[in-house]
Short mmCIF file of C-alpha atoms and ligand atoms in Angstrom, two decimals:
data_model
loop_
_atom_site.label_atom_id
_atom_site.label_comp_id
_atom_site.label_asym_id
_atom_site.label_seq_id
_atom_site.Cartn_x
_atom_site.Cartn_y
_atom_site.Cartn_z
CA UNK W 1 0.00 0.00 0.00
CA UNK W 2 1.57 3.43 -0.88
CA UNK W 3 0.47 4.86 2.45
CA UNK W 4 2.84 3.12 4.05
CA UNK W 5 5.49 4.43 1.93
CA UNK W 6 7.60 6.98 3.36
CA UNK W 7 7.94 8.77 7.09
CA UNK W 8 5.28 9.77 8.76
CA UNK W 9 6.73 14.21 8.12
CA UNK W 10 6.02 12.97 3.91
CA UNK W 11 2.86 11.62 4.49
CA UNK W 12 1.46 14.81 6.47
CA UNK W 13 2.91 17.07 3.98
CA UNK W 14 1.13 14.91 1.15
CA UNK W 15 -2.00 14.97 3.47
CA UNK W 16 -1.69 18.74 3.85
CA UNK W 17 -1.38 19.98 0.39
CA UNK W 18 -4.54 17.50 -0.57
CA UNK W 19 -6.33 19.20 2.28
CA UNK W 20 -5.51 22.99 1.18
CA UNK W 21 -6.09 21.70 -2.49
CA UNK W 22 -9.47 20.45 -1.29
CA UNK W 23 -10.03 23.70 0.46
CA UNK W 24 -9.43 25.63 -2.17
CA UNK W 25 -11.32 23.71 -4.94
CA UNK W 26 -14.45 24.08 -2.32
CA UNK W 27 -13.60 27.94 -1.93
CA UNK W 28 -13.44 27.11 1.76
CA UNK W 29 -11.07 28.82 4.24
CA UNK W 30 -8.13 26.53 5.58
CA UNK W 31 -9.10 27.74 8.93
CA UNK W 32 -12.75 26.69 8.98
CA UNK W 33 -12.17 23.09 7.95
CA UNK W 34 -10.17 21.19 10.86
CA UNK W 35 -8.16 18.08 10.06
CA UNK W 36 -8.42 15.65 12.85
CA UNK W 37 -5.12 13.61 12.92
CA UNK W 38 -6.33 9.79 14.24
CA UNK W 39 -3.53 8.63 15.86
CA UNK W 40 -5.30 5.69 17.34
CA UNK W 41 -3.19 2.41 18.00
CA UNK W 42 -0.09 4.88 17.40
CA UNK W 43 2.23 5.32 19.53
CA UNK W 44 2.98 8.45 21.35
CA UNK W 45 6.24 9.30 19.64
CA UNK W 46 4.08 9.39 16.18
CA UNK W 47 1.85 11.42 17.86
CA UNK W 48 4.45 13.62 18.70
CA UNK W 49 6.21 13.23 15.24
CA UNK W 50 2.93 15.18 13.65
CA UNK W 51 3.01 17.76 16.41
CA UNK W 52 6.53 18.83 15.60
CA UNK W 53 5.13 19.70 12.02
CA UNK W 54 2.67 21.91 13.89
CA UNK W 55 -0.58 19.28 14.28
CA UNK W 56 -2.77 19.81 17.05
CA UNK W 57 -5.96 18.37 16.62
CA UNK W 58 -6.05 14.46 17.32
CA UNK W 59 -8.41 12.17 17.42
CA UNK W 60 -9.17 8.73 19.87
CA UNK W 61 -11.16 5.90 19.98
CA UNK W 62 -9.80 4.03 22.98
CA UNK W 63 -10.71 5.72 26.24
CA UNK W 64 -7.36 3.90 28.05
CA UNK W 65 -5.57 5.17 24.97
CA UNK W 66 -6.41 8.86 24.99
CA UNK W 67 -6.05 8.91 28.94
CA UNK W 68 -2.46 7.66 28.82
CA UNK W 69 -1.53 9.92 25.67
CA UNK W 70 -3.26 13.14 27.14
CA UNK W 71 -1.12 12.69 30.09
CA UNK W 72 2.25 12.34 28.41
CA UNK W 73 2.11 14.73 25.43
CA UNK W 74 1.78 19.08 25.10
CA UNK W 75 -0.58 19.93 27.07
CA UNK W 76 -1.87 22.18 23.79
CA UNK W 77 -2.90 19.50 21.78
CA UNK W 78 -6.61 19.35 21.49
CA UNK W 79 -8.26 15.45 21.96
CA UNK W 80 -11.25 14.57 19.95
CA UNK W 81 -12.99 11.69 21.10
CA UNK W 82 -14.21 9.75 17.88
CA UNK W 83 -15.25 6.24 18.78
CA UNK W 84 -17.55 3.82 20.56
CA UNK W 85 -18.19 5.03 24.08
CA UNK W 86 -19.35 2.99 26.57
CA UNK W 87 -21.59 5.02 29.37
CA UNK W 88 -19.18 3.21 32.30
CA UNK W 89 -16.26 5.36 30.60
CA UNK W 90 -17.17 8.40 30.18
CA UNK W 91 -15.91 9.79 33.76
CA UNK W 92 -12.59 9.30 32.38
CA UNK W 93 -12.66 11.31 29.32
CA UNK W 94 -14.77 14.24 30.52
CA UNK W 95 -12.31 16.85 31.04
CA UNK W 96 -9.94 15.24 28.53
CA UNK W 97 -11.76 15.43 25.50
CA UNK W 98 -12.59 19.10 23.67
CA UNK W 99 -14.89 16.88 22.04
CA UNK W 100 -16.88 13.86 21.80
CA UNK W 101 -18.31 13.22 18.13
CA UNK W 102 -19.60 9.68 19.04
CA UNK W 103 -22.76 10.27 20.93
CA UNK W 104 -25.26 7.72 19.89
CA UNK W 105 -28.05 7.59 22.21
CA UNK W 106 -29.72 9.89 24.83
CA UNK W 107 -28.87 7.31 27.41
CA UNK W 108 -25.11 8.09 27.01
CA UNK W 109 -25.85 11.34 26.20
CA UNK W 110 -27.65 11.23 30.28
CA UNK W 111 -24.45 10.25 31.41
CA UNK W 112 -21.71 12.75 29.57
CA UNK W 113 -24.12 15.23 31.24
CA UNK W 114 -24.06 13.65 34.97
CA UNK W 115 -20.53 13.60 34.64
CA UNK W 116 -19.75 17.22 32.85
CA UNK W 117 -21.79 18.74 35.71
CA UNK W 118 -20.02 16.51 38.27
CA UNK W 119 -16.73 17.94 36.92
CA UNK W 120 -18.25 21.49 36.46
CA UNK W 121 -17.83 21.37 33.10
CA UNK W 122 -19.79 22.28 29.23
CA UNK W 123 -19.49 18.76 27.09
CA UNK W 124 -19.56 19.86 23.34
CA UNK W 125 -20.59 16.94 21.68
CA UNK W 126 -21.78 15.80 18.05
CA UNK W 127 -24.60 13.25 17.36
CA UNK W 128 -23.06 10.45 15.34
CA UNK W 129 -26.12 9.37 12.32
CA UNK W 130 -26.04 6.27 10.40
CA UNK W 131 -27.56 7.23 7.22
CA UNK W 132 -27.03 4.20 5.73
CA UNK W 133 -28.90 2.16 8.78
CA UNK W 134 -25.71 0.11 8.24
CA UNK W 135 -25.83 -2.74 11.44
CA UNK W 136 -22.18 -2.61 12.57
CA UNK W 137 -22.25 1.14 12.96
CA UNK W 138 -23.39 3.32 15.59
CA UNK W 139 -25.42 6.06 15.43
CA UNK W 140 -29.26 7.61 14.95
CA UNK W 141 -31.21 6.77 12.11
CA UNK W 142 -32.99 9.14 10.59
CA UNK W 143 -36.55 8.50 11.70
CA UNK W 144 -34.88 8.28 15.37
CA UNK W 145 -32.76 11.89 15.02
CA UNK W 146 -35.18 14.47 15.96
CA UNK W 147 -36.87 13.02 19.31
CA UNK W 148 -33.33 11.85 19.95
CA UNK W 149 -32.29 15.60 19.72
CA UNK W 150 -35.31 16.89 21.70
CA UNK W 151 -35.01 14.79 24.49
CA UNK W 152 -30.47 15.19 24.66
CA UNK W 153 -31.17 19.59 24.04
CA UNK W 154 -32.74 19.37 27.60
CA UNK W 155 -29.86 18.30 29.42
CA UNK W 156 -27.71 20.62 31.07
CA UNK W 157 -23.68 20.70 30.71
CA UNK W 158 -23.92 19.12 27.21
CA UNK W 159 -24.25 21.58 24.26
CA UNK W 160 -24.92 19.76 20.67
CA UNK W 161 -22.74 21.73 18.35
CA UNK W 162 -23.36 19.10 14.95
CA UNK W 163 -23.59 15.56 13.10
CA UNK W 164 -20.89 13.21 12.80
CA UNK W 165 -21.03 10.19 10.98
CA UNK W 166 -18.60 7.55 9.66
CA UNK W 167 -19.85 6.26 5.69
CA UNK W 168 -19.26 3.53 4.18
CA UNK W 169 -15.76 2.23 2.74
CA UNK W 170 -16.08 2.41 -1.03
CA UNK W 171 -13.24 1.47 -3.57
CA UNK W 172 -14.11 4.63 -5.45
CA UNK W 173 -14.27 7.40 -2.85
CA UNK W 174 -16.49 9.67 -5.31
CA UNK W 175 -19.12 6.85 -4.25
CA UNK W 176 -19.05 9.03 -0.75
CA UNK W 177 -19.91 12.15 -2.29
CA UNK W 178 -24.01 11.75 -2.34
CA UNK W 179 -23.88 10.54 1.53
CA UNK W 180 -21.90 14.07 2.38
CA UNK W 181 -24.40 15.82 0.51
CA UNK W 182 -27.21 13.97 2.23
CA UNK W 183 -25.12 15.13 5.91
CA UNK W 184 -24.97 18.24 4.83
CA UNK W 185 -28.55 18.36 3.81
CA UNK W 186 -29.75 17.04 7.24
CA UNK W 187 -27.58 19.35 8.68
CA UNK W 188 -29.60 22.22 7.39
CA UNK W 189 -32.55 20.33 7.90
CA UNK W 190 -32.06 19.86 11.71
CA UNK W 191 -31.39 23.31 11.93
CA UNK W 192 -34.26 24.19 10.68
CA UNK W 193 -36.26 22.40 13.26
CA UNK W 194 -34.88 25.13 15.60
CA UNK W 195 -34.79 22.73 18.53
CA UNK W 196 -34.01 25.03 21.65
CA UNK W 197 -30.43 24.14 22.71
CA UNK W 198 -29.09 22.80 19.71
CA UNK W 199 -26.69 24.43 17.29
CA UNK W 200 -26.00 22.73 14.08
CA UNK W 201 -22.12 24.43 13.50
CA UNK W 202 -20.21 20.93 12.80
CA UNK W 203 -19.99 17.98 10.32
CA UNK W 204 -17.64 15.55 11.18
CA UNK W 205 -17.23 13.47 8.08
CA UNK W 206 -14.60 12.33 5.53
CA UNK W 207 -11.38 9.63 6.44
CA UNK W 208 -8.28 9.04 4.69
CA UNK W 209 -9.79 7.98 1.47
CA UNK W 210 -11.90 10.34 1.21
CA UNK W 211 -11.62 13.60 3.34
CA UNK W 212 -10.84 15.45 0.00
CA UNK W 213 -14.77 14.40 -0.60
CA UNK W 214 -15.94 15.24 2.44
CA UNK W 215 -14.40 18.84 2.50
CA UNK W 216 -15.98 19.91 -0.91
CA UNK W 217 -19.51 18.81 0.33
CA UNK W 218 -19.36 20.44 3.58
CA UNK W 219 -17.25 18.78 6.03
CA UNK W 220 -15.87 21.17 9.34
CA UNK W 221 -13.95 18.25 10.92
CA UNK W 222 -12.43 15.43 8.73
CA UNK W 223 -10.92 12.63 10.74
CA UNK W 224 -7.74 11.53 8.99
CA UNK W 225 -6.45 8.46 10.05
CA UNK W 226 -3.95 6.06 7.96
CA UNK W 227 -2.90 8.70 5.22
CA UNK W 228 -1.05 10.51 7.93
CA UNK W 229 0.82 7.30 9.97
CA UNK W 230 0.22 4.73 7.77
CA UNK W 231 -1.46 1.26 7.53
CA UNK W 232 -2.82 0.14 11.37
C1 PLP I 1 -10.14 5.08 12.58
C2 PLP I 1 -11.14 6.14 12.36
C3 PLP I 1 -10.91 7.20 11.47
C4 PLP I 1 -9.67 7.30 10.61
O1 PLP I 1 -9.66 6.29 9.65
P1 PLP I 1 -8.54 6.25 8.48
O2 PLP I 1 -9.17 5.44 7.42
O3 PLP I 1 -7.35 5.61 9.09
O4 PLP I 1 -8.30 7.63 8.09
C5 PLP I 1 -11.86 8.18 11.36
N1 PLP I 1 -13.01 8.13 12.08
C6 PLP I 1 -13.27 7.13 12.94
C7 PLP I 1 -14.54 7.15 13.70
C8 PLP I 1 -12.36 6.10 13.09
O5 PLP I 1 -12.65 5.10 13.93
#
């Protein structure tokens, strides 16, 4: 696989210029699309490898995994919790995370709240959707977004800031480009529901095959994963 070509300074470079390119084809600013680096199942030194080249958003899926890194690297990176969260977990990530894009059900939702108010805090979260209704992802279906919304806007120390989901892999990545157009359509849609709490600012979309995608159809976070530190 060419990803796994070359040191991890090459492949952020690469990953760079195809993220201004893809800014720039969109007519986007640089600084209103945010590239997530996933260092997941990294180690810290290639965490550290990417922050030397000036990377500071990064993104987890292991709750043991961003708790150890968090404690050992700059204190100025910015952790974005991306994966499956279990509700038993969530005490340990609260005032690690900037973020938690993952949030799948008011029940956990109940809990990031308990625990954000326990620790004083404002949890800015994303809803994760599963568009697709694919069965081994997480996430609202459609017909289950808005009362999931409703009932999640009335908790306190949780602010909804967007949508997050993860599609599905295609060979072609131009096969993603009508499912970011469909996020970014419920996106506007959910806003317009005006639900009292909730502000739609954030898509979370787009991986390392196809963030370029994501960012022309409206992505504000891509999550980029194995283009940066190579095969997992
Ligand atoms: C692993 C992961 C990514 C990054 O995937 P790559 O294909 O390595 O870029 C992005 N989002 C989520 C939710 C992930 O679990």
């Amino acid at each position: 696989m060419p990803d796994n070509i070359g040191s991890i300074e090459e492949k952020y470079r690469e990953t760079m210029a195809a993220f201004s390119d893809a800014c720039r084809r969109a007519g986007r600013s640089e600084d209103e699309v945010k590239m997530i680096a996933v260092s997941k199942t990294f180690p810290a030194e290639s965490v550290k490898q990417a922050y030397r080249l000036g990377q500071r958003l990064f993104g987890e899926n292991y709750v043991q995994e961003l708790c150890e890194k968090e404690q050992n690297l700059p204190k100025d990176i910015e952790w974005h919790f991306i994966g499956r969260l279990q509700r038993n977990k969530v005490k340990y990530i609260i005032d690690k995370a900037v973020m938690i894009h993952s949030v799948d059900s008011p029940v956990l939702a109940r809990e990031i709240s308990r625990q954000a108010l326990l620790k004083n805090r404002e949890a800015r979260v994303l809803l994760q959707v599963n568009l697709g209704a694919e069965e081994s992802k997480a996430g609202f279906e459609r017909e289950a977004l808005r009362r999931g919304l409703e009932e999640i806007a009335e908790l306190p120390g949780l602010q909804v800031l967007g949508l997050m989901t993860i599609g599905p892999y295609y060979d072609n990545p131009e096969d993603a480009r009508a499912l970011f157009r469909e996020m970014r359509a419920l996106k506007a849609e959910v806003a317009s529901w005006a639900v009292k709490g909730i502000v739609m600012q954030y898509l979370s979309m787009g991986m390392s095959h196809d963030y370029t995608i994501a960012i022309e159809e409206g992505a504000d976070f891509v999550r980029v994963g194995s283009a940066i530190f190579g095969q997992r």
